[in-house]
Tab-separated table of C-alpha atoms and ligand atoms in Angstrom:
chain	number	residue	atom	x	y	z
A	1	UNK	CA	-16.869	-19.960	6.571
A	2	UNK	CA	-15.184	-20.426	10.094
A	3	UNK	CA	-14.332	-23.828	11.583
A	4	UNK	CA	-16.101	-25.386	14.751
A	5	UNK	CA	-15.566	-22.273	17.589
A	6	UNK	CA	-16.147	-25.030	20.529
A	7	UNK	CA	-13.571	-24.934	23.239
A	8	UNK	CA	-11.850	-21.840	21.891
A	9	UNK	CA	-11.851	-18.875	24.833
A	10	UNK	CA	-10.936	-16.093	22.075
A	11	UNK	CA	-12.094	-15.829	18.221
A	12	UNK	CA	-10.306	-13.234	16.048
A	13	UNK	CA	-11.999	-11.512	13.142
A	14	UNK	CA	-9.798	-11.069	10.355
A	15	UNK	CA	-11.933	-10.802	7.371
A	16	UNK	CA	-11.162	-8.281	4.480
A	17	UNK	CA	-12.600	-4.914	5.136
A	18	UNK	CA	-12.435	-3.611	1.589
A	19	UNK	CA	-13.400	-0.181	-0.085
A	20	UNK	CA	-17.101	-0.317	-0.974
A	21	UNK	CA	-17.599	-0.743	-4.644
A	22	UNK	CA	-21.359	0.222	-4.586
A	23	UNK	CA	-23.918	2.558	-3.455
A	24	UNK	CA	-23.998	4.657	0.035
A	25	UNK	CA	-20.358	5.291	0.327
A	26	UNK	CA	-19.088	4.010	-2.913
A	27	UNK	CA	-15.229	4.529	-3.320
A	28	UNK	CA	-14.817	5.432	-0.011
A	29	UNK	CA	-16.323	3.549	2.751
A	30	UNK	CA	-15.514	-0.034	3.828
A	31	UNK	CA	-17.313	-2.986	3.187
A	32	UNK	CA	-18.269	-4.636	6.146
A	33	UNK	CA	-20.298	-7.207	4.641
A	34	UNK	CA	-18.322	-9.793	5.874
A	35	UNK	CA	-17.414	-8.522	8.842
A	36	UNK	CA	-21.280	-8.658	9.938
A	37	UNK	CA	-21.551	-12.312	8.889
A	38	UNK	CA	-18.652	-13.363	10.701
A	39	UNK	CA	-20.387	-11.531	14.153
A	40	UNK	CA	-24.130	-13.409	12.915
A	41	UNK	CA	-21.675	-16.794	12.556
A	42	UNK	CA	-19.924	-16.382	16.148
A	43	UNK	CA	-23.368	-15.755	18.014
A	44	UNK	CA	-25.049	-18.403	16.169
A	45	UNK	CA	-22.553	-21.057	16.777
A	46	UNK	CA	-21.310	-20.461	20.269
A	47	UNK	CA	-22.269	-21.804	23.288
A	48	UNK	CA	-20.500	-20.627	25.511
A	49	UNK	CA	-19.460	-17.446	26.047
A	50	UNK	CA	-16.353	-15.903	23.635
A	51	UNK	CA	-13.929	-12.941	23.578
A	52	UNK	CA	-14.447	-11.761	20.148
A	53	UNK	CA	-11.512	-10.098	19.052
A	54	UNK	CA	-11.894	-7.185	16.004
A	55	UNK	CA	-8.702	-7.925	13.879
A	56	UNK	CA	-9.718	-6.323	10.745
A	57	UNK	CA	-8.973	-2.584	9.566
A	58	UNK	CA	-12.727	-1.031	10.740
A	59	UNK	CA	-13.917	2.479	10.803
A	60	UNK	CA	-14.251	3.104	14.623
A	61	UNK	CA	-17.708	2.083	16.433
A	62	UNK	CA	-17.624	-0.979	13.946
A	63	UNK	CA	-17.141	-3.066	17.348
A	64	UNK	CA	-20.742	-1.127	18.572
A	65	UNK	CA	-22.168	-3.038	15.455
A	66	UNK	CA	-20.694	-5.955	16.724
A	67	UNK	CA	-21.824	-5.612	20.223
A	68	UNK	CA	-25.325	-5.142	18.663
A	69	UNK	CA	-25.463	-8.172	16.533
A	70	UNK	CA	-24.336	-10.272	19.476
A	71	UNK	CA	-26.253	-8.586	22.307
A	72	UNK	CA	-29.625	-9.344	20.047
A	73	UNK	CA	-28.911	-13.085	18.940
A	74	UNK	CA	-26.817	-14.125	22.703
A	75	UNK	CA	-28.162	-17.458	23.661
A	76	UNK	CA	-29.529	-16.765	27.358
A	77	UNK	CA	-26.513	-16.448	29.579
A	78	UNK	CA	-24.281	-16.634	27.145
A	79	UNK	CA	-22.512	-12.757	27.281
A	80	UNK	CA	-20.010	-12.393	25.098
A	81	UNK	CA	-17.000	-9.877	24.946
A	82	UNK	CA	-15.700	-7.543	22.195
A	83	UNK	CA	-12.355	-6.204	21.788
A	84	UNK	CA	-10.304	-4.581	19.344
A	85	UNK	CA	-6.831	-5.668	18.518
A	86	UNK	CA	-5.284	-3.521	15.000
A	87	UNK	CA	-3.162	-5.374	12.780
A	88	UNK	CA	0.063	-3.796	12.623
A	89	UNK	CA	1.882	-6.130	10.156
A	90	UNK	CA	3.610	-5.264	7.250
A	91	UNK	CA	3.862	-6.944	3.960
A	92	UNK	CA	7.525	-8.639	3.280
A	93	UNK	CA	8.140	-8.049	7.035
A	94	UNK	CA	4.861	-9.550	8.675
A	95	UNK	CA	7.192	-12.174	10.725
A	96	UNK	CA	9.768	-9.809	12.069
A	97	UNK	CA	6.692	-7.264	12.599
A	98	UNK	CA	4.660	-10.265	14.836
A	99	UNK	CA	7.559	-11.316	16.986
A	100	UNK	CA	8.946	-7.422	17.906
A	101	UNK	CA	6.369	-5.332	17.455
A	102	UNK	CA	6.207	-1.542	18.355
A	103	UNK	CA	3.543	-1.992	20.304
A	104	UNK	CA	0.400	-4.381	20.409
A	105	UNK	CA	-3.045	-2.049	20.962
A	106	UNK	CA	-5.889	-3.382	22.514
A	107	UNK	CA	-9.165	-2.030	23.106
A	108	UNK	CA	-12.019	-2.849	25.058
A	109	UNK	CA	-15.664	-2.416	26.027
A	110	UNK	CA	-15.016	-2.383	29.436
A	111	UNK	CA	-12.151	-3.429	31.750
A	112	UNK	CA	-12.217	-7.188	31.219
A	113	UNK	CA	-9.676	-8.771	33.686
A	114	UNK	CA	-9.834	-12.455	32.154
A	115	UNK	CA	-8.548	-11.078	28.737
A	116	UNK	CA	-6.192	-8.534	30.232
A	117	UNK	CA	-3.849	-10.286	32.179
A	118	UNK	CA	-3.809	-12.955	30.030
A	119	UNK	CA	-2.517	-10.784	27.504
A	120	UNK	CA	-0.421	-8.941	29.828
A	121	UNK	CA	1.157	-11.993	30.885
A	122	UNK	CA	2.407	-13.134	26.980
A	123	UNK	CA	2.726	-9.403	25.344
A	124	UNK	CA	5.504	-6.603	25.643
A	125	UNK	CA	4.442	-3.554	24.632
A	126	UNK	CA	0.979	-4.183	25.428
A	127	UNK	CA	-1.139	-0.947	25.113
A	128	UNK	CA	-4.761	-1.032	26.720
A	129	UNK	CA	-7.198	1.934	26.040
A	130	UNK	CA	-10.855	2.242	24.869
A	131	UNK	CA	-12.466	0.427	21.923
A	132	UNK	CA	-12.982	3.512	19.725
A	133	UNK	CA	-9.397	4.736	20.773
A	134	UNK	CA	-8.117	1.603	19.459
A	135	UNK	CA	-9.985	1.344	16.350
A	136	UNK	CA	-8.612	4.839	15.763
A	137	UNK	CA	-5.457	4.003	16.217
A	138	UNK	CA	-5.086	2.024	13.222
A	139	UNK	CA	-6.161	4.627	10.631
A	140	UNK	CA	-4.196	6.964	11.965
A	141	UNK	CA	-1.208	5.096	11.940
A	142	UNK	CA	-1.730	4.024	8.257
A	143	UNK	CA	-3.267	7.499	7.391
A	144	UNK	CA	0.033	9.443	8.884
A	145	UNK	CA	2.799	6.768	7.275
A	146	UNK	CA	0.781	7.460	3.972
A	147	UNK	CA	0.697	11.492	4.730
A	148	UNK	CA	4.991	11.154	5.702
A	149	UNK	CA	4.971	9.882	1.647
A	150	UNK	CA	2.755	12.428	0.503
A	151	UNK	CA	5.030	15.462	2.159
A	152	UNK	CA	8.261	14.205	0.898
A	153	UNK	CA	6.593	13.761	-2.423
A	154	UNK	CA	5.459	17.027	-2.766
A	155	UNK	CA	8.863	18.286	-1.659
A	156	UNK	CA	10.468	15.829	-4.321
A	157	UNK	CA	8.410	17.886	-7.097
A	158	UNK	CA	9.833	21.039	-5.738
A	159	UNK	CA	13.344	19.787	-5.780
A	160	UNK	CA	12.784	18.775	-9.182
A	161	UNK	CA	11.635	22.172	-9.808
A	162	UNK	CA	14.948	23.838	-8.035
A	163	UNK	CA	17.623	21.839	-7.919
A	164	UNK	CA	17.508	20.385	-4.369
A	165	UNK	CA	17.978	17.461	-3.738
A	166	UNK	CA	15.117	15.244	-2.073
A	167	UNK	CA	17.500	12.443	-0.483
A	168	UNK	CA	19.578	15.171	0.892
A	169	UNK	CA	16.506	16.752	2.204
A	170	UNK	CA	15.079	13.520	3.821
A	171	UNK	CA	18.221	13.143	5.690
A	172	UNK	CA	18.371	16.300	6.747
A	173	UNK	CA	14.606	16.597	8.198
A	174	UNK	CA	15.035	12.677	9.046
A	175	UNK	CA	17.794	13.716	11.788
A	176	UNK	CA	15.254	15.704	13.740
A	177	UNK	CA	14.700	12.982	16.267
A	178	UNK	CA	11.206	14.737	16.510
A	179	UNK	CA	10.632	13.318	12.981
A	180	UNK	CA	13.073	9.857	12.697
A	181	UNK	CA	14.793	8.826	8.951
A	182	UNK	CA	11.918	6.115	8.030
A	183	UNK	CA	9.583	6.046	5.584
A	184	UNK	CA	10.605	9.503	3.912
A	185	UNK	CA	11.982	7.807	1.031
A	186	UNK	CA	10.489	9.846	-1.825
A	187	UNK	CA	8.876	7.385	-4.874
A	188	UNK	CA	6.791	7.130	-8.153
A	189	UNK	CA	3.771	7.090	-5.260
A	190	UNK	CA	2.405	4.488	-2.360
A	191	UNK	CA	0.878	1.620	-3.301
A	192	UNK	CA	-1.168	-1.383	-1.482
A	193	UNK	CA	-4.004	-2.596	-0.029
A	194	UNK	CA	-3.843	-0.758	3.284
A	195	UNK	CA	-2.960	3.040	2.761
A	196	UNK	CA	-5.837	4.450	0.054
A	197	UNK	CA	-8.216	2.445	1.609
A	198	UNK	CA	-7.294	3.372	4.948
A	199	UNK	CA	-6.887	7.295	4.498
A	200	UNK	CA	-10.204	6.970	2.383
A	201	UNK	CA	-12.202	5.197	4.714
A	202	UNK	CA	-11.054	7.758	7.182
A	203	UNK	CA	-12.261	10.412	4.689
A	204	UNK	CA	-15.193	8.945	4.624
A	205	UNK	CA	-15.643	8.655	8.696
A	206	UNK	CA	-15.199	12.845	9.122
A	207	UNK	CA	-17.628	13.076	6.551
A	208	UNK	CA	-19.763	11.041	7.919
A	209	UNK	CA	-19.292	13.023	11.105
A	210	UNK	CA	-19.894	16.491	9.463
A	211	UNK	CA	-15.732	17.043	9.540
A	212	UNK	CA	-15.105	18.138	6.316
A	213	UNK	CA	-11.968	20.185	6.634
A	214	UNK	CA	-11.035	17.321	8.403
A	215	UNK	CA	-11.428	14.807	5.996
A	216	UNK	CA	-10.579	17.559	2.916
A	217	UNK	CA	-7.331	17.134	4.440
A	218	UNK	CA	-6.777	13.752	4.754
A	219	UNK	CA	-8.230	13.488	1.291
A	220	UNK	CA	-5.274	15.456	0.434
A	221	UNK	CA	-3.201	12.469	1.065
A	222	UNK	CA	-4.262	10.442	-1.323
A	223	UNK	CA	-4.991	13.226	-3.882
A	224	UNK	CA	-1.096	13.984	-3.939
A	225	UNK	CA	-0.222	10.445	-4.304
A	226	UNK	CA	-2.290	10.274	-7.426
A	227	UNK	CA	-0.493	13.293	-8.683
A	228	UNK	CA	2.945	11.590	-8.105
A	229	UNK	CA	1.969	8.601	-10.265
A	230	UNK	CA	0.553	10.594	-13.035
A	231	UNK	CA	3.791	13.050	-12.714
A	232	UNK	CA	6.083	10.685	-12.833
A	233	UNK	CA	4.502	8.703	-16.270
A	234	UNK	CA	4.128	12.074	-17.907
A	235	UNK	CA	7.868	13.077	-17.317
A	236	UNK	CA	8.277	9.397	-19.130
A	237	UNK	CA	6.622	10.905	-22.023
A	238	UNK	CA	7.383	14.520	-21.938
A	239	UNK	CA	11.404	13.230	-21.790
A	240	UNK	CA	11.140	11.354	-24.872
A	241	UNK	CA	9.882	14.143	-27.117
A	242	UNK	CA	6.673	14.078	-26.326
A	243	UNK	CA	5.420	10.814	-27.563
A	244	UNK	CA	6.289	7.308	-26.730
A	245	UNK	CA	3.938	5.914	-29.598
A	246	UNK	CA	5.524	2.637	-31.065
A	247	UNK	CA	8.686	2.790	-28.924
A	248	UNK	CA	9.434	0.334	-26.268
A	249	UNK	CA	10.042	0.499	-22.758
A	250	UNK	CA	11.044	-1.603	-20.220
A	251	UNK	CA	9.670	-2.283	-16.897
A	252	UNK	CA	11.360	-3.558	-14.126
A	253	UNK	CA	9.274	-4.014	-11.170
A	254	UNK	CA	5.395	-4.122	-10.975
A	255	UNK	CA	4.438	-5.278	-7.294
A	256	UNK	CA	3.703	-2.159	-4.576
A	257	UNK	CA	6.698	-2.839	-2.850
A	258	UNK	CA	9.740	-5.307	-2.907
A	259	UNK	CA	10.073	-8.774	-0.928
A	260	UNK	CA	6.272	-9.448	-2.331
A	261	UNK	CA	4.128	-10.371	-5.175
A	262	UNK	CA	1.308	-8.508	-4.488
A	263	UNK	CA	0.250	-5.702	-7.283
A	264	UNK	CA	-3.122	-4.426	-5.601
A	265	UNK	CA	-3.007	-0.499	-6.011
A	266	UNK	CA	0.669	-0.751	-7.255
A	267	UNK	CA	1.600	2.644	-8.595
A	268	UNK	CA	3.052	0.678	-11.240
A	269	UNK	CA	-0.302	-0.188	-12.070
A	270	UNK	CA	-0.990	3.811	-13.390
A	271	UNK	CA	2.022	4.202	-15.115
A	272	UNK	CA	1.632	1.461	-17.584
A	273	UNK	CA	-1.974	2.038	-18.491
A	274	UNK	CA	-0.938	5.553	-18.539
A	275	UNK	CA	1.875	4.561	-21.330
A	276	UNK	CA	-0.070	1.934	-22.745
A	277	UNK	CA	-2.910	4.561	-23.635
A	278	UNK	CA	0.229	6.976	-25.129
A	279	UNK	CA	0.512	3.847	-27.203
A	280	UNK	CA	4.329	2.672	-25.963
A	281	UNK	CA	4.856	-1.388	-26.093
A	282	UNK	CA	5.517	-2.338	-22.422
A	283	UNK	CA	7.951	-5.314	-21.131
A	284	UNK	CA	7.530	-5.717	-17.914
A	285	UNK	CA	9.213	-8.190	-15.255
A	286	UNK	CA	8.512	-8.660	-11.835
A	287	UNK	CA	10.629	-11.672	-10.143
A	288	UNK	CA	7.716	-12.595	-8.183
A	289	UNK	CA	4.513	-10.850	-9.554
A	290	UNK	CA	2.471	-13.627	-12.365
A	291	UNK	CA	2.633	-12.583	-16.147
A	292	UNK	CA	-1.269	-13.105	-15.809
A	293	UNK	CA	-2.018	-10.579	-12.674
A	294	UNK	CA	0.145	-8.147	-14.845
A	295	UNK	CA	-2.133	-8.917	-18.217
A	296	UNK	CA	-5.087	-8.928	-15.426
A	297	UNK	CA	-4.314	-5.363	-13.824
A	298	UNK	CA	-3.449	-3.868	-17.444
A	299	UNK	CA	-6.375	-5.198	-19.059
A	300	UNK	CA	-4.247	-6.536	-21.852
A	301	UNK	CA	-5.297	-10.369	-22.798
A	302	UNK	CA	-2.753	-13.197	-23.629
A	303	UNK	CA	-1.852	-12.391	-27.348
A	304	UNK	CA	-1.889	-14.984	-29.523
A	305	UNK	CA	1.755	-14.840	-30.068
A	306	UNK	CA	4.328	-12.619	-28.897
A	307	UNK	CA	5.355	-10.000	-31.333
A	308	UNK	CA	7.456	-7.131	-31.086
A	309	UNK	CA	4.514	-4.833	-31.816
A	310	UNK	CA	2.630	-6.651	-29.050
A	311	UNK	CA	1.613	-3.728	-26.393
A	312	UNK	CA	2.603	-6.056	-23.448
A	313	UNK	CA	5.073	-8.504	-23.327
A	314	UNK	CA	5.561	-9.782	-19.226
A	315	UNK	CA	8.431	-12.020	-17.548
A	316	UNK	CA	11.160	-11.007	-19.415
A	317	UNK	CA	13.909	-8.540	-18.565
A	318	UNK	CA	14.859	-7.876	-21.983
A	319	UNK	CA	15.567	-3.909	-22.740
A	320	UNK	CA	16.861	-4.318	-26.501
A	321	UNK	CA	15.970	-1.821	-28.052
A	322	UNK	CA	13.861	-0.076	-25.953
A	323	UNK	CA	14.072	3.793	-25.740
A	324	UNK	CA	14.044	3.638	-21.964
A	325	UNK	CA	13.900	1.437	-18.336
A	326	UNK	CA	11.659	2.286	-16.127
A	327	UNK	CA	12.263	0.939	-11.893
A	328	UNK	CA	8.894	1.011	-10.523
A	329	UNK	CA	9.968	-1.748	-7.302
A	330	UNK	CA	12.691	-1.209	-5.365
A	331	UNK	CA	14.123	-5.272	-5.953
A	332	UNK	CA	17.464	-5.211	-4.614
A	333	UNK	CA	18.278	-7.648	-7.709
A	334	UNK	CA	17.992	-4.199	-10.026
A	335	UNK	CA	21.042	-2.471	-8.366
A	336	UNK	CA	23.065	-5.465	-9.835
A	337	UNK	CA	22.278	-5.502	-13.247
A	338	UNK	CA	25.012	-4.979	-15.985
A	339	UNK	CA	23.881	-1.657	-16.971
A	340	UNK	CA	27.092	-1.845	-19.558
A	341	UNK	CA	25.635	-4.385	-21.852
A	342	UNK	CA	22.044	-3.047	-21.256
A	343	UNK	CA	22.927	0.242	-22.442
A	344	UNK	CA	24.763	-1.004	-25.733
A	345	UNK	CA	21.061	-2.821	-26.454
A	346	UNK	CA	18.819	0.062	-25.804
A	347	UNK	CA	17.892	2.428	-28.488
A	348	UNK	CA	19.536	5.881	-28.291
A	349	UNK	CA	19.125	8.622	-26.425
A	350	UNK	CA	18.630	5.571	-23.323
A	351	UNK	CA	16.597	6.557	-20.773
A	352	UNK	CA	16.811	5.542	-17.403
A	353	UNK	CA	13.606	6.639	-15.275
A	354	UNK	CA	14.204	5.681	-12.096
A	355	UNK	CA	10.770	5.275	-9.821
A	356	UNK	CA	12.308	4.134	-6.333
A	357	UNK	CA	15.831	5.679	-6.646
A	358	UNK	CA	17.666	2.431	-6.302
A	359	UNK	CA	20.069	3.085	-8.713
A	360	UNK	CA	23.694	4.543	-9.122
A	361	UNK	CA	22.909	7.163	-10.968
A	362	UNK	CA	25.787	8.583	-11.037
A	363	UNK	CA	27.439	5.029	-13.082
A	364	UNK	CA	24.563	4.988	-15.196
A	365	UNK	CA	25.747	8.755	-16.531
A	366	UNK	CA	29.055	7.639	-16.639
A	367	UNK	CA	28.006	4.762	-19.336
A	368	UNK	CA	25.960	7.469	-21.096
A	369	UNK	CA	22.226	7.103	-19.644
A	370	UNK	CA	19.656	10.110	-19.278
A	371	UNK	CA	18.909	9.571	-15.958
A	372	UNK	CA	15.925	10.771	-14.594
A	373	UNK	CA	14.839	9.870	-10.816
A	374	UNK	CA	12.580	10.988	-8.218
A	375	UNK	CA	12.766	14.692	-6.516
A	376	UNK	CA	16.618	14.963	-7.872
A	377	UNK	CA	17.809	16.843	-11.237
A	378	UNK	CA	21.017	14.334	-13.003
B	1	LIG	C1	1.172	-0.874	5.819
B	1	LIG	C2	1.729	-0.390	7.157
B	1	LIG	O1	3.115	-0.033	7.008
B	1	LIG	C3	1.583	-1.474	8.214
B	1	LIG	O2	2.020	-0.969	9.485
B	1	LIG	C4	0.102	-1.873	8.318
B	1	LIG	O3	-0.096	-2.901	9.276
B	1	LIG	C5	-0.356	-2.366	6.955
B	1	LIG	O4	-0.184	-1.314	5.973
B	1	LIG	C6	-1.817	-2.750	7.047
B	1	LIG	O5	-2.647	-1.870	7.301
B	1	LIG	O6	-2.124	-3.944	6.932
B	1	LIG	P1	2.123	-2.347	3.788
B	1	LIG	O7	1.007	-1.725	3.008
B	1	LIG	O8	2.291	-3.825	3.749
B	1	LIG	O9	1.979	-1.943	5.357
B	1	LIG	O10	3.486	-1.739	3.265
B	1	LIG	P2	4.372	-0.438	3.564
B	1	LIG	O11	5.750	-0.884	3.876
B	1	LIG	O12	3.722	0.438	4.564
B	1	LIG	O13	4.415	0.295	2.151
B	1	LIG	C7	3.272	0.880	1.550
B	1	LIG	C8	3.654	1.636	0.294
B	1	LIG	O14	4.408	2.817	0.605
B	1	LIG	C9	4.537	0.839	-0.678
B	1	LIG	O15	4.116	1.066	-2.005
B	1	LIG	C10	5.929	1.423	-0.444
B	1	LIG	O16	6.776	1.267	-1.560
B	1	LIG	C11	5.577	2.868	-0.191
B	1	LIG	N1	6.636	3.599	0.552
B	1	LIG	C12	6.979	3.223	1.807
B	1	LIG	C13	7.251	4.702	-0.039
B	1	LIG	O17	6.939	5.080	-1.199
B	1	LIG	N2	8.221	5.389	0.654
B	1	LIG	C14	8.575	5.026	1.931
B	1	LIG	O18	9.464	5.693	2.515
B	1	LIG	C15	7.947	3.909	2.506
């Protein structure tokens, strides 16, 4: 599992912390299967003593079971440290994120000097505080950038309902300096590894500590980001008279966010199986996401040839004639298509549902799209 730890004065635990899948906690909690075997590995390999540094997303006092597993297997005077150190990295920006970050948290079980200055002397921005304090930290940070998508989701569905305009409104309440202009950009709903399990193992925690208004309202999070999805696929199907049975639709965009290839909890994930089971006949392209984790995360095997009737076709940005495009990533590549010819292949009325609002909607209407986008009425 880990290589050799001999001669190294720090080890850092970054294993995968993922939602449990089974039993006590199922759905919410994290796993911390691995977590525990990589404390068992440290304190049966070392020999001398280590600062063991908790890099992985935990649910705070995860470093207490730490501390336990090494306090009861410590060779004799061998003491080792714990500390907790959040990953604050972003996907598609993790360099940029590493080298200036906003600040870099760590926690401890007591005042330990050695690690301290030494991290003092290399860090800006260093932040020093508690272990549970810094275990906390992380949660909250992911569980309030996932909340900041939920509110200006919920206020795109009521500027879809009157007339305002959500990007107006996000500029406006993005100018309070209280507030700041990022991550308010309204969307078909959040996606990726880190934010549902995050805000749900969170959920999980206040339960666990008899908070349940507490975590009723963090639950609320992730409850409105599952309405988004599902509101944003039914105004696909409610726009095209009701049924998209037989007709096809194109794609574009399937990972959770642009600059990567990664699909896991991509909302784009929802609103395909949510076509697919309305019976529409997907293409779908992603410049960077495989053709088989699409057919993987859609449950749709490799057809034995490719048909026009075939329910998923992947790779190909083709829209002829399909009854509507659908932008579920924000790839900057999409802004530049030639919406012109695209147009003259699509079948008519052509949609244009637009999941990131990326587009210019206002040239698309000018060619003669529908235009539909998020929290704004075309
Ligand atoms: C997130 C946090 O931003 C990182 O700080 C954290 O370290 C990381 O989780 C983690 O816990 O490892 P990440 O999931 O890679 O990073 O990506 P984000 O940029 O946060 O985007 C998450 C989702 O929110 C994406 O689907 C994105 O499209 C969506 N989003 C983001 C919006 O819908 N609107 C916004 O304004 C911003």
């Amino acid at each position: 599992m880990i290589g050799p730890l001999e001669g190294a004065d720090l080890v850092f635990i970054c294993v995968n912390t993922p939602t449990k899948a089974y039993g006590l906690g199922q759905g919410k909690a994290a796993d911390l299967t691995t977590l525990e075997a990589a404390a068992r590995h440290i304190v049966r390999t070392a020999s001398q003593p280590k600062i063991v540094v908790e890099k992985s997303t935990v649910p705070v006092r995860a470093a207490e079971s730490i501390c336990t597993i090494l306090r009861a297997n410590e060779r004799p005077g061998v003491r080792h440290t714990v500390l907790s150190n959040p990953e604050f990295l972003a996907e598609g920006s993790a360099v940029q994120d590493l080298l200036r970050p906003d600040r870099v948290l760590i926690g401890g079980e007591r005042t330990d000097e050695r690690s301290r200055s030494g991290a003092e002397a290399c860090l800006e921005r260093l932040v020093t505080m508690n272990l549970w304090s810094s275990e906390l930290s992380k949660l909250v940070a992911n569980a309030m950038l996932a909340q900041r998508i939920s509110s200006i989701n919920a206020a795109s569905a009521i500027c879809e309902a009157t007339g305002a305009d959500v990007s107006e409104v996000a500029l406006a309440v993005g100018a309070d300096s209280r507030i700041g202009p990022r991550f308010l950009c309204a969307s078909l709903g959040f996606g990726g590894s880190c934010f549902q399990k995050d805000v749900l193992n969170l959920v999980y925690l206040c339960e666990c500590l008899n908070l349940p208004e507490v975590a009723r309202y963090w639950e609320s999070v992730v409850t409105l980001n599952q309405y988004q999805k599902y509101r944003f696929a039914d105004k696909i199907i409610v726009d095209l008279f009701n049924t998209v049975k037989g007709k096809r639709i194109a794609v574009l965009g399937f990972a959770f966010k642009k600059d990567t290839g990664d699909t896991r909890e991509s909302p784009a994930i929802d609103v395909c199986r949510r076509l697919i089971d309305e019976g529409a006949l997907l293409r779908v392209y992603d410049p960077k996401v495989a053709s088989s984790q699409i057919r993987l995360d859609l449950n749709q095997p490799e057809p034995d040839e490719a048909s026009d009737a075939a329910v998923l076709t992947v790779r190909l940005l083709s829209c002829e004639g399909a009854h509507a495009v659908v932008i579920c990533t924000e790839w900057s590549e999409f802004s530049q298509l030639d919406f012109g010819r695209i147009f003259a292949s699509m079948a008519k009325p052509a949609f244009v549902f637009d999941g990131r609002n990326v587009l210019d909607h206002e040239a698309l209407l000018r060619i003669g799209f529908r235009v539909r986008a998020v929290g704004k009425r075309l």
